[in-house]
């Protein structure tokens, strides 16, 4: 048996969109199950996201602390953001988020991992990049708004983040997945063996 996710689509008898928001919507599908019954499935329709694990020359990860209203917490996260334009190149989106949230640029980019954070209730797909060879971006800083006006930035050693993840002190999906994937990649074939930044992404196809 090959342990690999595969594409599959079950028959949909009916669909409706009871809610449409600014960035996402909610869809209801009547899906035919393997036994022939029809089950109703509600899920959030999401444009997709990118995240950036930015690793500096001292082995520290750039993280930011931001208020997240749905969970009523300030979470430590890695820079991340939505794919605002259908078909947008995810690398370009990641570079934009790193600049806007941290005013940092990177010379070396790799794909760290691709994930579906909550596939039981949302179709969001996230590509997590590894960015290295960091430096301060040029020009004026991006003008933040809403929750982002209260951002706190820090550079934290990888080992400290791993400890926080395993202790249940850090909860953001992209940070958890990114940090643990970084450690696994280091212990495996090394960071230079990661997929190139322009690697295909079937979950959110794009033009290079």
XYZ file of N, CA and C in Angstrom:
624
model
N 0.848 -1.201 0.000
C 0.000 0.000 0.000
C 0.883 1.251 0.000
N 0.549 2.200 -0.861
C 1.251 3.480 -0.885
C 0.512 4.470 0.006
N 1.207 5.020 0.999
C 0.594 5.986 1.914
C 0.712 7.367 1.282
N -0.325 7.738 0.538
C -0.314 9.002 -0.181
C -1.749 9.469 -0.386
N -2.015 10.724 -0.084
C -3.353 11.272 -0.320
C -3.652 11.283 -1.821
N -4.890 10.991 -2.180
C -5.276 10.943 -3.591
C -6.549 11.750 -3.828
N -6.675 12.269 -5.040
C -7.859 13.043 -5.406
C -9.049 12.116 -5.638
N -10.221 12.518 -5.140
C -11.440 11.748 -5.337
C -12.633 12.673 -5.135
N -13.661 12.505 -5.930
C -14.869 13.329 -5.788
C -16.094 12.438 -5.790
N -16.864 12.487 -4.704
C -18.117 11.748 -4.628
C -19.234 12.588 -5.235
N -20.273 11.913 -5.683
C -21.387 12.590 -6.341
C -22.077 13.568 -5.389
N -22.381 14.748 -5.911
C -23.125 15.760 -5.160
C -24.502 15.902 -5.795
N -25.556 15.611 -5.045
C -26.922 15.664 -5.572
C -27.478 17.096 -5.586
N -27.049 17.899 -4.615
C -27.543 19.278 -4.541
C -26.531 20.101 -3.758
N -26.492 21.397 -4.041
C -25.580 22.285 -3.310
C -26.209 23.660 -3.166
N -25.881 24.342 -2.084
C -26.351 25.707 -1.872
C -25.300 26.454 -1.051
N -25.378 27.777 -1.095
C -24.440 28.619 -0.345
C -25.247 29.540 0.561
N -25.499 29.115 1.806
C -26.351 29.901 2.697
C -25.694 31.160 3.248
N -24.353 31.263 3.142
C -23.673 32.450 3.673
C -22.496 32.803 2.786
N -22.389 34.107 2.472
C -21.249 34.616 1.722
C -20.659 35.787 2.494
N -19.389 35.661 2.886
C -18.717 36.719 3.629
C -17.724 37.461 2.766
N -16.911 38.297 3.408
C -15.962 39.102 2.668
C -14.854 38.295 2.027
N -14.377 37.274 2.725
C -13.278 36.454 2.220
C -13.662 34.988 2.034
N -14.592 34.507 2.829
C -14.980 33.102 2.776
C -16.498 32.977 2.706
N -16.966 31.771 2.448
C -18.400 31.500 2.422
C -18.650 30.132 3.038
N -19.916 29.796 3.223
C -20.309 28.485 3.733
C -21.140 27.789 2.661
N -20.789 26.541 2.371
C -21.498 25.768 1.346
C -22.117 24.532 1.990
N -23.268 24.145 1.494
C -23.936 22.922 1.935
C -24.103 22.008 0.737
N -23.522 20.809 0.801
C -23.615 19.820 -0.271
C -24.351 18.585 0.219
N -25.204 18.020 -0.624
C -25.803 16.708 -0.373
C -24.954 15.682 -1.119
N -24.205 14.878 -0.352
C -23.186 14.001 -0.921
C -23.638 12.543 -0.838
N -23.477 11.817 -1.948
C -23.824 10.399 -1.984
C -22.713 9.589 -1.323
N -23.075 8.836 -0.284
C -22.131 8.019 0.467
C -21.905 6.662 -0.240
N -20.863 5.913 0.144
C -20.596 4.615 -0.505
C -21.752 3.626 -0.424
N -22.585 3.744 0.629
C -23.708 2.812 0.754
C -24.964 3.294 0.036
N -24.833 4.411 -0.701
C -25.968 4.917 -1.468
C -26.810 5.961 -0.756
N -26.615 6.139 0.542
C -27.360 7.167 1.262
C -26.803 8.549 0.914
N -27.600 9.566 1.195
C -27.178 10.945 0.931
C -27.027 11.671 2.257
N -25.857 12.271 2.468
C -25.584 12.987 3.715
C -25.306 14.451 3.405
N -25.798 15.331 4.257
C -25.590 16.772 4.075
C -24.299 17.180 4.787
N -23.449 17.901 4.071
C -22.169 18.334 4.615
C -22.041 19.854 4.471
N -21.851 20.545 5.603
C -21.616 21.990 5.623
C -20.118 22.238 5.774
N -19.581 23.176 4.991
C -18.161 23.477 5.136
C -17.863 24.899 4.654
N -16.776 25.430 5.163
C -16.334 26.764 4.787
C -15.526 26.685 3.488
N -15.841 27.566 2.567
C -15.094 27.665 1.313
C -14.050 28.769 1.475
N -12.797 28.430 1.263
C -11.677 29.309 1.622
C -10.752 29.485 0.418
N -10.201 30.683 0.196
C -9.333 30.895 -0.973
C -7.971 30.224 -0.876
N -7.573 29.832 0.331
C -6.241 29.262 0.519
C -5.300 30.268 1.168
N -4.208 29.772 1.720
C -3.292 30.628 2.467
C -1.849 30.205 2.234
N -0.960 31.111 2.589
C 0.465 30.796 2.629
C 1.002 31.201 3.990
N 2.084 30.546 4.406
C 2.757 30.885 5.649
C 4.256 30.785 5.424
N 5.020 31.501 6.241
C 6.469 31.582 6.040
C 7.190 31.294 7.346
N 7.962 30.207 7.364
C 8.875 29.973 8.469
C 10.206 30.600 8.068
N 10.461 31.789 8.595
C 11.661 32.550 8.264
C 12.747 32.232 9.292
N 13.827 31.629 8.824
C 14.906 31.143 9.693
C 16.147 31.996 9.472
N 16.640 32.657 10.535
C 17.819 33.512 10.359
C 19.113 32.720 10.531
N 20.236 33.384 10.354
C 21.534 32.716 10.369
C 21.922 32.206 11.760
N 21.220 32.680 12.780
C 21.488 32.230 14.148
C 20.562 31.102 14.582
N 19.802 30.536 13.648
C 18.912 29.430 13.973
C 17.650 29.848 14.703
N 17.259 31.102 14.526
C 16.041 31.598 15.169
C 14.935 31.776 14.129
N 13.702 31.578 14.573
C 12.532 31.718 13.710
C 11.850 33.043 14.001
N 11.473 33.755 12.953
C 10.750 35.008 13.106
C 9.286 34.704 13.405
N 8.815 35.153 14.557
C 7.426 34.906 14.958
C 6.769 36.225 15.342
N 5.456 36.229 15.294
C 4.702 37.417 15.679
C 3.535 37.010 16.561
N 3.127 37.920 17.406
C 2.035 37.660 18.349
C 0.853 38.527 17.954
N -0.300 37.872 17.743
C -1.465 38.572 17.214
C -2.737 38.074 17.882
N -3.669 38.993 18.114
C -4.964 38.624 18.691
C -5.810 37.916 17.652
N -6.378 36.765 18.049
C -7.279 36.000 17.173
C -8.633 35.911 17.856
N -9.584 36.670 17.335
C -10.867 36.806 18.022
C -11.637 35.493 18.182
N -11.705 34.602 17.169
C -12.507 33.385 17.354
C -12.086 32.544 18.551
N -10.787 32.530 18.889
C -10.329 31.711 20.022
C -10.049 32.565 21.256
N -10.246 33.902 21.133
C -10.060 34.827 22.266
C -8.669 34.676 22.885
N -7.657 34.631 22.035
C -6.288 34.524 22.531
C -5.350 35.331 21.649
N -4.231 35.736 22.230
C -3.110 36.234 21.454
C -2.197 35.047 21.187
N -1.997 34.744 19.913
C -1.218 33.576 19.526
C 0.114 33.989 18.915
N 1.148 33.226 19.244
C 2.409 33.360 18.533
C 2.292 32.581 17.233
N 2.627 33.240 16.125
C 2.443 32.670 14.799
C 3.663 32.946 13.937
N 3.711 32.329 12.764
C 4.660 32.731 11.741
C 3.901 33.593 10.735
N 4.574 34.461 9.985
C 3.871 35.302 9.017
C 3.021 34.462 8.068
N 1.805 34.924 7.802
C 0.882 34.167 6.956
C -0.184 35.097 6.412
N -0.849 34.642 5.356
C -1.925 35.448 4.794
C -2.679 34.702 3.717
N -3.755 35.309 3.254
C -4.629 34.694 2.262
C -4.058 34.812 0.849
N -4.467 33.880 0.006
C -4.265 34.017 -1.432
C -5.405 34.891 -1.940
N -5.156 36.170 -2.050
C -6.228 37.123 -2.338
C -6.746 37.054 -3.766
N -5.906 36.595 -4.686
C -6.274 36.576 -6.102
C -6.297 35.137 -6.598
N -7.397 34.669 -7.204
C -7.436 33.298 -7.731
C -6.281 33.039 -8.697
N -5.582 31.915 -8.493
C -4.456 31.586 -9.351
C -3.171 32.307 -9.001
N -3.165 33.080 -7.907
C -1.967 33.823 -7.512
C -0.814 32.872 -7.208
N 0.375 33.246 -7.633
C 1.558 32.454 -7.336
C 1.782 32.475 -5.819
N 1.768 31.314 -5.145
C 1.889 31.309 -3.685
C 3.218 31.866 -3.184
N 4.295 31.705 -3.967
C 5.577 32.278 -3.549
C 5.490 33.792 -3.471
N 4.862 34.404 -4.470
C 4.724 35.861 -4.457
C 3.879 36.310 -3.260
N 2.844 35.558 -2.955
C 2.004 35.891 -1.799
C 2.800 35.768 -0.501
N 3.635 34.729 -0.397
C 4.443 34.539 0.805
C 5.458 35.659 0.962
N 6.084 36.062 -0.122
C 7.041 37.161 -0.065
C 6.358 38.453 0.369
N 5.145 38.655 -0.110
C 4.379 39.833 0.281
C 4.061 39.818 1.777
N 3.625 38.657 2.288
C 3.274 38.578 3.707
C 4.486 38.801 4.601
N 5.647 38.251 4.214
C 6.855 38.442 5.015
C 7.237 39.917 5.054
N 7.087 40.582 3.930
C 7.378 42.015 3.877
C 6.373 42.818 4.706
N 5.085 42.554 4.518
C 4.066 43.361 5.181
C 4.060 43.166 6.687
N 4.248 41.928 7.145
C 4.112 41.659 8.570
C 5.413 41.842 9.344
N 6.558 41.684 8.675
C 7.826 41.759 9.399
C 8.832 42.708 8.770
N 8.532 43.259 7.599
C 9.451 44.132 6.866
C 10.801 43.433 6.643
N 10.695 42.181 6.214
C 11.868 41.336 5.990
C 11.768 40.721 4.601
N 12.910 40.516 3.970
C 12.974 39.795 2.702
C 13.930 38.617 2.858
N 13.838 37.651 1.950
C 14.673 36.448 2.016
C 15.173 36.116 0.621
N 16.377 35.565 0.556
C 16.977 35.207 -0.730
C 16.741 33.744 -1.094
N 16.596 32.879 -0.098
C 16.446 31.441 -0.351
C 15.062 30.986 0.093
N 14.293 30.421 -0.845
C 12.926 29.987 -0.560
C 12.761 28.522 -0.939
N 12.101 27.764 -0.087
C 11.761 26.358 -0.344
C 10.345 26.099 0.147
N 9.725 25.049 -0.385
C 8.442 24.589 0.155
C 8.732 23.660 1.321
N 8.232 24.012 2.496
C 8.432 23.184 3.676
C 7.377 22.081 3.749
N 6.107 22.456 3.591
C 5.036 21.454 3.605
C 3.734 22.069 3.109
N 2.795 21.232 2.717
C 1.445 21.650 2.319
C 0.444 20.939 3.224
N -0.533 21.667 3.733
C -1.482 21.056 4.668
C -2.906 21.535 4.404
N -3.885 20.699 4.801
C -5.284 21.090 4.958
C -5.519 21.200 6.469
N -5.598 22.409 7.038
C -5.686 22.541 8.499
C -6.918 21.891 9.120
N -8.086 22.015 8.469
C -9.331 21.466 9.035
C -10.171 20.855 7.928
N -9.745 19.734 7.337
C -10.433 19.188 6.165
C -11.833 18.660 6.436
N -12.190 18.482 7.696
C -13.542 18.025 7.990
C -14.578 19.129 7.910
N -14.145 20.388 7.923
C -15.116 21.473 7.927
C -14.738 22.672 7.091
N -13.594 22.603 6.379
C -13.132 23.738 5.586
C -12.226 23.230 4.478
N -12.319 23.852 3.287
C -11.473 23.406 2.185
C -10.172 24.211 2.083
N -9.826 24.954 3.136
C -8.591 25.733 3.108
C -7.374 24.844 2.892
N -6.488 25.271 1.994
C -5.192 24.631 1.779
C -4.121 25.662 2.116
N -3.076 25.233 2.811
C -1.993 26.136 3.214
C -0.665 25.591 2.718
N 0.096 26.437 2.080
C 1.480 26.095 1.727
C 2.401 26.824 2.685
N 3.253 26.073 3.389
C 4.206 26.648 4.335
C 5.586 26.660 3.680
N 6.157 27.842 3.554
C 7.476 28.018 2.957
C 8.555 28.118 4.023
N 9.751 27.703 3.672
C 10.942 27.985 4.461
C 11.685 29.116 3.755
N 11.972 30.187 4.495
C 12.711 31.323 3.949
C 14.008 31.487 4.734
N 15.119 31.596 4.004
C 16.433 31.776 4.638
C 17.188 32.931 3.984
N 18.346 33.244 4.537
C 19.146 34.388 4.086
C 18.316 35.658 4.202
N 17.945 35.963 5.441
C 17.042 37.079 5.716
C 17.789 38.404 5.789
N 17.082 39.482 5.441
C 17.591 40.840 5.621
C 16.404 41.780 5.723
N 16.650 42.968 6.242
C 15.575 43.955 6.339
C 15.163 44.428 4.950
N 13.880 44.569 4.752
C 13.372 45.065 3.479
C 13.646 46.554 3.350
N 13.704 47.020 2.129
C 13.944 48.434 1.879
C 12.616 49.176 1.811
N 12.694 50.489 1.898
C 11.499 51.310 1.751
C 10.708 51.437 3.044
N 9.532 52.045 2.931
C 8.693 52.290 4.099
C 8.003 51.010 4.541
N 7.723 50.936 5.832
C 7.003 49.782 6.362
C 5.558 49.815 5.902
N 4.969 48.629 5.747
C 3.573 48.493 5.375
C 2.698 49.041 6.498
N 1.660 49.793 6.141
C 0.751 50.363 7.125
C -0.271 49.323 7.561
N -0.118 48.832 8.789
C -1.007 47.788 9.304
C -2.346 48.388 9.729
N -3.358 47.516 9.837
C -4.661 47.949 10.312
C -5.310 46.821 11.104
N -6.353 47.178 11.851
C -7.121 46.236 12.668
C -6.194 45.506 13.661
N -6.298 44.176 13.760
C -5.496 43.441 14.743
C -3.991 43.591 14.512
N -3.611 43.812 13.246
C -2.189 43.848 12.922
C -1.486 45.081 13.470
N -2.248 46.094 13.911
C -1.608 47.269 14.499
C -1.003 46.953 15.857
N -1.365 45.823 16.434
C -0.905 45.441 17.773
C 0.110 44.287 17.717
N 0.696 44.034 16.552
C 1.619 42.912 16.404
C 2.871 43.091 17.246
N 3.347 41.986 17.822
C 4.646 41.943 18.477
C 5.530 40.986 17.680
N 6.756 41.374 17.404
C 7.689 40.553 16.653
C 8.801 40.049 17.552
N 9.269 38.830 17.263
C 10.392 38.265 18.013
C 11.113 37.257 17.144
N 12.340 36.951 17.510
C 13.096 35.870 16.869
C 13.444 34.875 17.963
N 12.975 33.644 17.776
C 13.031 32.646 18.844
C 13.775 31.406 18.345
N 14.689 30.846 19.147
C 15.387 29.625 18.740
C 14.409 28.490 18.448
N 14.741 27.689 17.444
C 13.869 26.581 17.063
C 13.579 25.678 18.249
N 14.597 25.373 19.052
C 14.432 24.457 20.180
C 13.410 24.972 21.190
N 13.388 26.287 21.387
C 12.417 26.860 22.324
C 10.998 26.729 21.787
N 10.827 26.893 20.482
C 9.503 26.739 19.883
C 9.038 25.286 19.950
N 9.931 24.347 19.709
C 9.571 22.926 19.819
C 9.110 22.613 21.229
N 9.840 23.109 22.220
C 9.452 22.877 23.614
C 8.057 23.427 23.876
N 7.785 24.654 23.373
C 6.477 25.263 23.584
C 5.351 24.505 22.912
N 5.618 23.974 21.712
C 4.611 23.174 21.005
C 4.271 21.929 21.807
N 5.292 21.194 22.241
C 5.056 19.932 22.941
C 4.504 20.138 24.353
N 4.717 21.332 24.900
C 4.179 21.637 26.231
C 2.753 22.161 26.166
N 2.209 22.315 24.964
C 0.853 22.832 24.831
C 0.758 24.322 25.044
N 1.851 25.042 24.839
C 1.873 26.488 25.049
C 1.736 27.274 23.744
N 1.979 26.621 22.618
C 1.881 27.252 21.305
C 0.893 26.437 20.473
N -0.065 27.124 19.820
C -1.187 26.409 19.221
C -1.443 26.711 17.744
N -0.842 27.755 17.213
C -1.127 28.125 15.831
C -0.701 27.012 14.880
N -1.608 26.615 13.988
C -1.363 25.472 13.109
C -0.102 25.641 12.273
N 0.047 26.784 11.627
C 1.192 26.974 10.734
C 2.510 26.977 11.497
N 2.512 27.563 12.704
C 3.728 27.533 13.515
C 4.064 26.104 13.921
N 3.079 25.379 14.422
C 3.310 24.001 14.878
C 3.803 23.130 13.729
N 3.071 23.152 12.616
C 3.446 22.324 11.468
C 4.794 22.755 10.902
N 4.998 24.063 10.796
C 6.236 24.560 10.229
C 7.458 24.200 11.052
N 7.398 24.416 12.348
C 8.541 24.143 13.225
C 8.856 22.650 13.256
N 7.834 21.811 13.423
C 8.097 20.372 13.489
C 8.558 19.830 12.138
N 8.061 20.393 11.041
C 8.529 19.982 9.717
C 9.992 20.394 9.510
N 10.356 21.554 10.017
C 11.746 21.999 9.923
C 12.675 21.020 10.628
N 12.306 20.632 11.833
C 13.124 19.686 12.593
C 13.223 18.354 11.865
N 12.100 17.876 11.331
C 12.098 16.603 10.608
C 12.962 16.685 9.353
N 12.903 17.816 8.637
C 13.701 17.972 7.420
C 15.194 17.984 7.754
N 15.552 18.648 8.833
C 16.960 18.670 9.249
C 17.459 17.270 9.576
N 16.624 16.484 10.216
C 17.025 15.140 10.617
C 16.965 14.145 9.459
N 16.298 14.538 8.378
C 16.180 13.675 7.207
C 17.246 13.998 6.175
N 16.813 14.402 4.990
C 17.746 14.664 3.889
C 18.336 16.063 3.909
N 17.940 16.896 4.870
C 18.476 18.248 4.958
C 17.585 19.277 4.293
N 17.776 20.542 4.658
C 16.904 21.618 4.162
C 17.079 21.870 2.674
N 18.267 21.644 2.152
C 18.488 21.877 0.727
C 17.785 20.846 -0.145
N 17.307 19.760 0.456
C 16.589 18.725 -0.300
C 15.083 19.001 -0.362
N 14.628 20.053 0.290
C 13.201 20.394 0.243
C 12.795 20.775 -1.177
N 11.488 20.689 -1.444
C 10.982 21.032 -2.769
C 11.286 22.492 -3.120
N 11.490 22.789 -4.402
C 11.728 24.182 -4.795
C 10.506 25.049 -4.531
N 10.737 26.349 -4.438
C 9.666 27.285 -4.084
C 8.529 27.299 -5.096
N 8.810 26.932 -6.342
C 7.786 26.947 -7.384
C 7.202 25.555 -7.633
N 7.366 24.636 -6.675
C 6.844 23.276 -6.841
C 5.333 23.299 -7.079
N 4.815 22.402 -7.912
C 3.364 22.367 -8.167
C 2.566 22.195 -6.875
N 1.370 22.749 -6.875
C 0.486 22.668 -5.707
C -0.919 22.370 -6.222
N -1.268 21.108 -6.386
C -2.566 20.735 -6.970
C -3.754 21.328 -6.219
N -3.626 21.531 -4.903
C -4.741 22.065 -4.136
C -5.089 23.498 -4.538
N -4.098 24.252 -5.000
C -4.308 25.620 -5.462
C -3.396 25.874 -6.668
N -3.806 25.388 -7.852
C -2.974 25.543 -9.055
C -2.660 27.015 -9.329
N -1.469 27.260 -9.863
C -1.035 28.634 -10.118
C -0.144 28.665 -11.339
N 0.048 29.871 -11.846
C 0.971 30.093 -12.953
C 2.298 30.579 -12.407
N 3.392 29.983 -12.863
C 4.716 30.368 -12.370
C 5.063 31.779 -12.816
